[in-house]
Coordinates of C-alpha atoms and ligand atoms in Angstrom, one line a residue:
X221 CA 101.0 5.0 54.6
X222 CA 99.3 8.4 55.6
X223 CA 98.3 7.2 58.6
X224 CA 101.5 5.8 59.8
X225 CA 103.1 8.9 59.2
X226 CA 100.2 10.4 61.0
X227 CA 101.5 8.1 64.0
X228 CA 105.6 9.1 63.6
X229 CA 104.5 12.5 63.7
X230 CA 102.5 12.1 67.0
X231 CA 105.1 10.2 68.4
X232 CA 107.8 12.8 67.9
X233 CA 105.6 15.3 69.2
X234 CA 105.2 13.3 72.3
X235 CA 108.8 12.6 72.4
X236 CA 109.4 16.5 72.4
X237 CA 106.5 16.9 75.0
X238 CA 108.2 14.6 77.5
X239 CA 111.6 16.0 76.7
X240 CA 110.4 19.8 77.5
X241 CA 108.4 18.6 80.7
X242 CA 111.2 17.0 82.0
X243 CA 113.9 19.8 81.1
X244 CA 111.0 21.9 82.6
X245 CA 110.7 19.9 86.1
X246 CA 115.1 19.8 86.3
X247 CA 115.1 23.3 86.7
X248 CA 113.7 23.9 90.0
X249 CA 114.8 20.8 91.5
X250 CA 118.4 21.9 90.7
X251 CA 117.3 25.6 92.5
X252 CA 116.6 23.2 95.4
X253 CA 119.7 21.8 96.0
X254 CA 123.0 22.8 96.4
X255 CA 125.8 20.5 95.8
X256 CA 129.3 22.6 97.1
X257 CA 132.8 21.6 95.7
X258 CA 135.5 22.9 97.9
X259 CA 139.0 22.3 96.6
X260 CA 141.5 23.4 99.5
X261 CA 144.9 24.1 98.6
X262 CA 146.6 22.2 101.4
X263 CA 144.8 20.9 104.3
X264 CA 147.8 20.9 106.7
X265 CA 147.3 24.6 106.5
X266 CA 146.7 25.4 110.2
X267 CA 144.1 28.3 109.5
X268 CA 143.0 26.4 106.3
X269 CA 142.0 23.0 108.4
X270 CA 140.2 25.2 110.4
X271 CA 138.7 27.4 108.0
X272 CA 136.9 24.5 106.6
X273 CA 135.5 23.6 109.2
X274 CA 133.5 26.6 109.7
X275 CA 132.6 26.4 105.9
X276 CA 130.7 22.8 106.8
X277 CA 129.4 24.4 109.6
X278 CA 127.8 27.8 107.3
X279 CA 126.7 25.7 104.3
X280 CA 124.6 22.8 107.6
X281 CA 123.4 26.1 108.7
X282 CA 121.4 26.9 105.4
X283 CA 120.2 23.6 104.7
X284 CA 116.7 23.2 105.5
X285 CA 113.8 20.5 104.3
X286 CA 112.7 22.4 100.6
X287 CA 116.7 23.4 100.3
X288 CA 119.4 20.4 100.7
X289 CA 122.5 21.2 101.3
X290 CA 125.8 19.4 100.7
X291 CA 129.7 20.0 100.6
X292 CA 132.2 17.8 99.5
X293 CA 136.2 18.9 100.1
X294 CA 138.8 17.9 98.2
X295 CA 143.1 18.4 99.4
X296 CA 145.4 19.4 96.5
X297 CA 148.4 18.8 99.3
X298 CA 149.4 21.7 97.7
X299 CA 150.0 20.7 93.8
X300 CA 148.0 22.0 91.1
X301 CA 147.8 19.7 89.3
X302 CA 146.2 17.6 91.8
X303 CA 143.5 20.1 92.6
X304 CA 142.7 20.4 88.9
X305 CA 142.2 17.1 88.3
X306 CA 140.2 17.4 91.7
X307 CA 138.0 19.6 90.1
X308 CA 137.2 17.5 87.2
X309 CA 136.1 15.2 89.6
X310 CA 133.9 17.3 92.1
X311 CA 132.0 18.5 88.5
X312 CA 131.8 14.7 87.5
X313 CA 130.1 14.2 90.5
X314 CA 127.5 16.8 89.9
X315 CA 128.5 19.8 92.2
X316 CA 126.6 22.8 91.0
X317 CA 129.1 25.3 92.6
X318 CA 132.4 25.1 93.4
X319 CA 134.6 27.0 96.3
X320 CA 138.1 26.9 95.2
X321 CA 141.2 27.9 97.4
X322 CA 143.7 28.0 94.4
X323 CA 147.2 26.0 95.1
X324 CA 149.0 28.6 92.4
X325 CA 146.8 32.0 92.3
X326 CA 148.6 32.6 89.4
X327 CA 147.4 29.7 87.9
X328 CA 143.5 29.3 87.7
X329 CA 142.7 29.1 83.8
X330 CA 142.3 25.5 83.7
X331 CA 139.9 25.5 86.6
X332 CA 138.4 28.6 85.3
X333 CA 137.9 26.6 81.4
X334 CA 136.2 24.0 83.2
X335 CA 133.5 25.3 85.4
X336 CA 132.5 27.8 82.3
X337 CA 132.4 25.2 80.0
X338 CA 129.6 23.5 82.3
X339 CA 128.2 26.9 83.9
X340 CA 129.3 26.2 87.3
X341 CA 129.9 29.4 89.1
X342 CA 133.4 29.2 90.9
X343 CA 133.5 31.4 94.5
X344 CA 137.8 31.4 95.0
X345 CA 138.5 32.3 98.7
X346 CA 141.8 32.9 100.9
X347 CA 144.3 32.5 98.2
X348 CA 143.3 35.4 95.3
X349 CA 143.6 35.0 91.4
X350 CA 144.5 38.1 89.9
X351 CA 142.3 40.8 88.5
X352 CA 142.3 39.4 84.6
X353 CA 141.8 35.9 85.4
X354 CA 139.0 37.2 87.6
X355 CA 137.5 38.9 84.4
X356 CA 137.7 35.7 82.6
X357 CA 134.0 34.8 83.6
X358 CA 131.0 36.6 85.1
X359 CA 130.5 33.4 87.4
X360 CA 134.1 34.1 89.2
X361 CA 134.0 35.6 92.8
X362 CA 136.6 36.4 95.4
X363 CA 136.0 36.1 99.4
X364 CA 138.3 37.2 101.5
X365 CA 140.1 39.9 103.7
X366 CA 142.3 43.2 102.6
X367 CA 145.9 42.2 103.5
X368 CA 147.2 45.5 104.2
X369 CA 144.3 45.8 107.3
X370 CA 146.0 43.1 108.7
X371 CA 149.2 44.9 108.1
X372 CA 148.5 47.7 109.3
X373 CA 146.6 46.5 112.4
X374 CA 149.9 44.7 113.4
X375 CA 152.0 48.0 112.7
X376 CA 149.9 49.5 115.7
X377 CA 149.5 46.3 118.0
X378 CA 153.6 46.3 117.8
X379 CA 153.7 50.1 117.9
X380 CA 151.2 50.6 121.5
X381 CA 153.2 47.4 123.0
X382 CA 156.7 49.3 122.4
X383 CA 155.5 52.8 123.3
X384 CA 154.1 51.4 126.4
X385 CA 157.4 51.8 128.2
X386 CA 157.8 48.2 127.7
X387 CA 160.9 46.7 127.9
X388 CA 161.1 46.1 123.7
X389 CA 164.4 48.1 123.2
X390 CA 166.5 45.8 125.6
X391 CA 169.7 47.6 124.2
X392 CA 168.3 50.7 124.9
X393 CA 169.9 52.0 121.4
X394 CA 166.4 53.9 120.9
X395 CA 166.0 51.3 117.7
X396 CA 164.0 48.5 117.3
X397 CA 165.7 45.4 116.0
X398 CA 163.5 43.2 113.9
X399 CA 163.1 40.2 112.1
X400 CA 160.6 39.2 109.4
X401 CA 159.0 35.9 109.1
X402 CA 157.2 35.7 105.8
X403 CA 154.8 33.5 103.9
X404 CA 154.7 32.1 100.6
X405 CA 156.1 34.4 98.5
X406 CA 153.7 35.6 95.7
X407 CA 150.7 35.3 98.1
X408 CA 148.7 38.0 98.5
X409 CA 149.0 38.3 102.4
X410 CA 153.0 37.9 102.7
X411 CA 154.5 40.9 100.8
X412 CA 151.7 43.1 101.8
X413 CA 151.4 42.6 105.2
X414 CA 155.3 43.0 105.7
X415 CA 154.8 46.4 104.0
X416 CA 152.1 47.9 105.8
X417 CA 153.3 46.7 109.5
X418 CA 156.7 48.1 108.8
X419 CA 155.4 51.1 107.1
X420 CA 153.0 51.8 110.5
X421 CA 155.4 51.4 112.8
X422 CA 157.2 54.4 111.0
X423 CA 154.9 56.5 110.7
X424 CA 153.7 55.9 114.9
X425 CA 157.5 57.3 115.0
X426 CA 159.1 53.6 115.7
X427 CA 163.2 54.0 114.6
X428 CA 163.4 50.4 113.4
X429 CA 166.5 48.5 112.3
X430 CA 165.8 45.3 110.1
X431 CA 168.3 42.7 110.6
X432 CA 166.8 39.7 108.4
X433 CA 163.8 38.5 106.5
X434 CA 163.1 34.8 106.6
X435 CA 160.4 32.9 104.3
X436 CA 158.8 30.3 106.2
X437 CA 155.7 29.3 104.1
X438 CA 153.1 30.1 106.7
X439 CA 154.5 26.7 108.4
X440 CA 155.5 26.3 112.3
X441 CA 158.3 23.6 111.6
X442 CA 159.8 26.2 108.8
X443 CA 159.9 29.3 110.8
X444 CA 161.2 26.9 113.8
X445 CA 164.1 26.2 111.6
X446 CA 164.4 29.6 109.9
X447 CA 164.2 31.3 113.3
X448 CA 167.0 29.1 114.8
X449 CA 168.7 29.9 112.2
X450 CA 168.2 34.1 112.5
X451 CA 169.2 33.4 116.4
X452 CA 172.2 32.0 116.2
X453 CA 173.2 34.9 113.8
X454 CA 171.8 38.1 116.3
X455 CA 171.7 35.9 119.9
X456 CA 169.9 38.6 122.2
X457 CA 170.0 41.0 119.7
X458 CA 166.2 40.8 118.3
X459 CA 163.8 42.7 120.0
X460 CA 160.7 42.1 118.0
X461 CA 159.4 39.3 115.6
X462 CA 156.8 40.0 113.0
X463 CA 155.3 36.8 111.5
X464 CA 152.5 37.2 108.8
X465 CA 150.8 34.9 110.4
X466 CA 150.7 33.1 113.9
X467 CA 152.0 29.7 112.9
X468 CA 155.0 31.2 112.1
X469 CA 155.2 33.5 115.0
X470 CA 154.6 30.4 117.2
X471 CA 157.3 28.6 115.8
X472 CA 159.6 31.5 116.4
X473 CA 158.7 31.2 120.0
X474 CA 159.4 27.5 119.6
X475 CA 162.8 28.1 118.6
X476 CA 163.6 30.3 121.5
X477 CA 161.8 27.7 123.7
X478 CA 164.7 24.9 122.4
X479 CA 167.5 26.9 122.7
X480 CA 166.3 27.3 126.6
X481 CA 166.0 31.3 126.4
X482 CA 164.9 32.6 129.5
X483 CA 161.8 34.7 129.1
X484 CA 163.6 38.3 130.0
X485 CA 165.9 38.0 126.8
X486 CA 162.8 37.3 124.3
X487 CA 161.4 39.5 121.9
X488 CA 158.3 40.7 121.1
X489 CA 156.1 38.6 119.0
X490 CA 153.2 39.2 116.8
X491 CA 151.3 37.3 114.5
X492 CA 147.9 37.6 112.4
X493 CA 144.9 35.2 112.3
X494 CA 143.6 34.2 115.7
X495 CA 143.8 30.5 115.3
X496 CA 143.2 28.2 118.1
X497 CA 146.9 27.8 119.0
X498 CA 147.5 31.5 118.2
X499 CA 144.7 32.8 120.4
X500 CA 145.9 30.7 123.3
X501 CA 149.7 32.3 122.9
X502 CA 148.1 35.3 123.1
X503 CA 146.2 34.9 126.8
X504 CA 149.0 33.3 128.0
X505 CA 151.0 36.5 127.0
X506 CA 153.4 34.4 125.1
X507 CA 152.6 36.5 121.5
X508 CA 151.7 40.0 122.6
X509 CA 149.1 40.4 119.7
X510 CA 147.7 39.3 116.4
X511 CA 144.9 40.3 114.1
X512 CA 141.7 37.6 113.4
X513 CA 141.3 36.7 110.3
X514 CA 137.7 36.4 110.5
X515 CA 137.3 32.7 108.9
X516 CA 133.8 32.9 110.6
X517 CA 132.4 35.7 109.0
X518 CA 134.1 34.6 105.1
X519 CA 132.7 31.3 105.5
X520 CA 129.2 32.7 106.3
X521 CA 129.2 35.1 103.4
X522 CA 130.7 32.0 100.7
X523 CA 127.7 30.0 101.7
X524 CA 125.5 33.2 101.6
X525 CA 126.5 33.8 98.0
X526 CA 126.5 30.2 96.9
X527 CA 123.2 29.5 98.3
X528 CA 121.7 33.2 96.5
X529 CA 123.4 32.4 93.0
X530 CA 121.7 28.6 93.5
X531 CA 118.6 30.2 94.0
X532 CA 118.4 33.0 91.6
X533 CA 119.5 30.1 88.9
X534 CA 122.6 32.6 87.4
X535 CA 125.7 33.7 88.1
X536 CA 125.1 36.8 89.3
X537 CA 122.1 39.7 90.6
X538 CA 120.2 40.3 93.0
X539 CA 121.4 38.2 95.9
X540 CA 125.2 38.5 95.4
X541 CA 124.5 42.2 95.7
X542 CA 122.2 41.3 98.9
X543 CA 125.5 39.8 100.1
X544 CA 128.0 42.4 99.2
X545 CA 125.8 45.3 100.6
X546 CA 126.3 43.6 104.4
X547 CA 129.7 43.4 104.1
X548 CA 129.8 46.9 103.6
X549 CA 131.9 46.0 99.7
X550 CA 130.5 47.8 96.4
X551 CA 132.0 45.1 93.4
X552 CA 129.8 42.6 93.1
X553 CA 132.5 39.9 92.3
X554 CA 134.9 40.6 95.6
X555 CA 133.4 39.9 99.5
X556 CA 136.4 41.4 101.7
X557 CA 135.8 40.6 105.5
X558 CA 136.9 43.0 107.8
X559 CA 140.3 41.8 109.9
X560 CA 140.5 42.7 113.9
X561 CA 143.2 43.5 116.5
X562 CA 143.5 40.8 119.2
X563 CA 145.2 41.2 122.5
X564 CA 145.0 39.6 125.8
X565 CA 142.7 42.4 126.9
X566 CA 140.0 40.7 124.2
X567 CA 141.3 37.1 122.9
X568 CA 139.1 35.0 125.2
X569 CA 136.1 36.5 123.5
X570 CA 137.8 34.8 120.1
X571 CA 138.3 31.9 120.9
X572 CA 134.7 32.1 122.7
X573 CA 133.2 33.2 119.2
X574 CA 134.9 30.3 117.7
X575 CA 133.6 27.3 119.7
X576 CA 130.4 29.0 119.4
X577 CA 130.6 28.9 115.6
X578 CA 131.7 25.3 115.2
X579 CA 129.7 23.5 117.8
Ligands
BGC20 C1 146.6 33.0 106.4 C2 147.7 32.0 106.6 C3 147.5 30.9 105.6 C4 147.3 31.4 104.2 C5 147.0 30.3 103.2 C6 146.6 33.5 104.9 O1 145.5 34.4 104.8 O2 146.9 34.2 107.2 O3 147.7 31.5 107.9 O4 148.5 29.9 105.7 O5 146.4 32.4 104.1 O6 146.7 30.7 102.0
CA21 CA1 167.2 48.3 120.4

C-alpha cells in the first residue's frame, strides 16, 4: 500500500514537472512568433485596399529566421457584426495580436471583451474608438493621423491656389463659392476636416459663400451622384470643391466630366490622402492639391508596436514607448502620423515613395 502511494505521488510530481516544463518552453516560442489579425472595415475602401497592402508589406519586412511573421486579413464589407464574428475567428485561429479598423467606432466593446478575455492586445487604426472605450483595457492602441492637420493643410493648399491670381472667383463677386463633399458622418476625419479647411481659408482672409454640403461616404460613385446632383442646382456657379478625401473629389470631377464641362467653367478641387488615383489627378493638374495620408509611415509603426509588445511578452513598456518617442507622440496608447501637403510641384515623389514601399 505505502509503496503504491509512494508511486502516485511520484507520478503526480512528474505530471506537474512536465506540465511546468512545457508551460515553461510555450513562452518564448510564442515571443518568437507573431501571428497578426487584421480586421478591415471595408475592403472596397480605396485608401483602405491600399492601406493594407503596405501593412503586409511592414509586418514581411520584420520577419526574419528566429522571428516569424504572419498576417491574416479579414473584410467586415462594412457590418459589424460581421467583423465581430471575424474576430472570434482570427483568435480561434491563434492570432496573438489583432489590428482592427472598426466598422462602427462607436461600437468596439464586443471586440474589446474578447481580446481581454484571452490577453490579446488589440492596435485599432484609421477608424478611432473613443477615448472611454480606449480606457477599457491597457492592451488597446490607436494609430493613426490628427484630422484637423489634414484640415488645415487643405485650408492653405485652397487658400495659396486662390490668392495666386488664379482664376478661382470666375464671377468675380470677391466670394468664393463652395461645396462640401463629406464622409461618413460620425468618422473622425469628416466633421473635422470640413471644420478646419473652412476655418483656414478664413482666417488666410478667403470671403467664402457655402452653397451645399453633400455626404458621400468617402465613395467615388456617391459623390459622382451627389455632385451631379449639387450641379444641376448651382450650374457654373461653384468655384471650389472640398472633398475630405480624394475619392470623393475625383468623383466630383467625374461628374463634371459626364455632363461634358469644358475645363474653363470647372472649379477648384481638393482632396486629402494621396492615393494612387488621387496622386495622378494631381500631376495631371486635374485636383489642384491634397494632403498624404501617410499609410506608409502608420503601417510601419503598427507593425513596430506589434512586433515590440510580442517581444516584451505584455501589453505595454518599453518598446511601445520606443515607438511613440519616433513619432514624435507622448501617450503611450495613441501613434498619430504626421499628414503632408501634396501639389503638382511634389506629387511624383508620392507616388515614387509608394511603389517603393510596396514593391
Ligand atoms: C480616409 C478615407 C477613408 C476613411 C476610412 C480616412 O482617413 O481619408 O479615404 O475612406 O479613412 O475610414
Ligand atoms: Ca465668386
Amino acid at each position: 500500500m505505502g509503496l503504491n502511494k509512494k508511486k502516485a505521488e511520484l507520478l503526480v510530481l512528474c505530471v506537474c514537472v512536465l506540465v511546468l516544463c512545457s508551460c515553461g518552453r510555450q513562452k518564448p516560442e510564442s515571443r518568437n512568433h507573431l501571428y497578426a489579425g487584421v480586421a478591415c472595415y471595408n475592403k472596397s475602401d480605396t485608401f483602405l485596399s491600399q492601406f493594407i497592402i503596405c501593412l503586409k508589406e511592414q509586418f514581411d519586412n520584420l520577419g526574419s529566421d528566429d522571428f516569424e511573421v504572419s498576417m491574416t486579413v479579414r473584410d467586415a464589407a462594412g457590418s459589424q457584426r460581421t467583423q465581430d464574428d471575424q474576430v472570434k475567428e482570427l483568435i480561434a485561429a491563434g492570432c496573438n495580436i489583432l489590428c482592427v479598423n472598426l466598422v462602427d467606432r462607436a461600437d468596439p466593446s464586443e471586440i474589446i471583451n474578447l481580446a481581454k478575455e484571452k490577453g490579446i492586445p488589440i492596435i485599432f487604426f484609421n477608424r478611432e474608438p473613443v477615448a472611454e472605450d480606449m480606457m477599457q483595457w491597457d492592451g488597446l492602441y490607436y494609430v493613426g493621423a490628427n484630422a484637423e492637420q489634414s484640415g488645415v493643410m487643405q485650408g492653405e493648399l485652397a487658400a495659396d491656389v486662390i490668392k495666386a491670381g488664379s482664376m478661382a472667383d470666375r464671377n468675380k463677386d470677391g466670394k468664393i463659392q463652395f461645396v462640401i463633399l463629406e464622409g461618413e458622418p460620425g468618422h473622425q476625419d469628416a466633421i473635422i476636416r470640413t471644420e478646419n479647411a473652412v476655418d483656414t481659408l478664413k482666417k488666410q482672409g478667403i470671403v467664402l459663400e457655402k452653397l451645399c454640403c453633400g455626404i458621400a461616404n468617402w465613395n467615388r460613385a456617391q459623390a459622382q451622384n451627389r455632385m451631379m446632383q449639387i450641379i444641376s442646382q448651382y450650374q457654373n456657379g461653384i468655384e471650389l470643391v472640398l472633398a475630405n478625401n480624394d475619392d470623393m473629389a475625383l468623383g466630383a470631377i467625374d461628374a463634371y466630366k459626364k455632363l461634358n464641362y469644358t475645363e474653363s467653367a470647372l472649379p477648384v478641387f481638393l482632396g486629402i490622402d494621396g492615393t494612387d488615383a488621387g496622386l495622378e489627378a494631381v500631376i495631371e493638374g486635374k485636383l489642384a492639391g491634397t494632403v498624404y495620408n501617410d499609410k506608409e509611415k502608420q503601417a510601419q509603426a503598427i507593425a513596430e508596436l506589434a512586433v515590440s509588445i510580442i517581444k516584451k511578452g505584455k501589453t505595454a513598456g518599453e518598446g511601445t514607448k520606443a515607438v511613440t518617442e519616433k513619432t514624435g507622440d507622448v501617450n503611450s496608447k495613441y501613434i498619430y502620423l504626421p499628414y503632408s501637403k501634396v501639389t503638382s510641384g511634389n506629387a511624383a515623389g508620392f507616388l515614387d515613395k509608394e511603389s517603393k514601399a510596396v514593391k
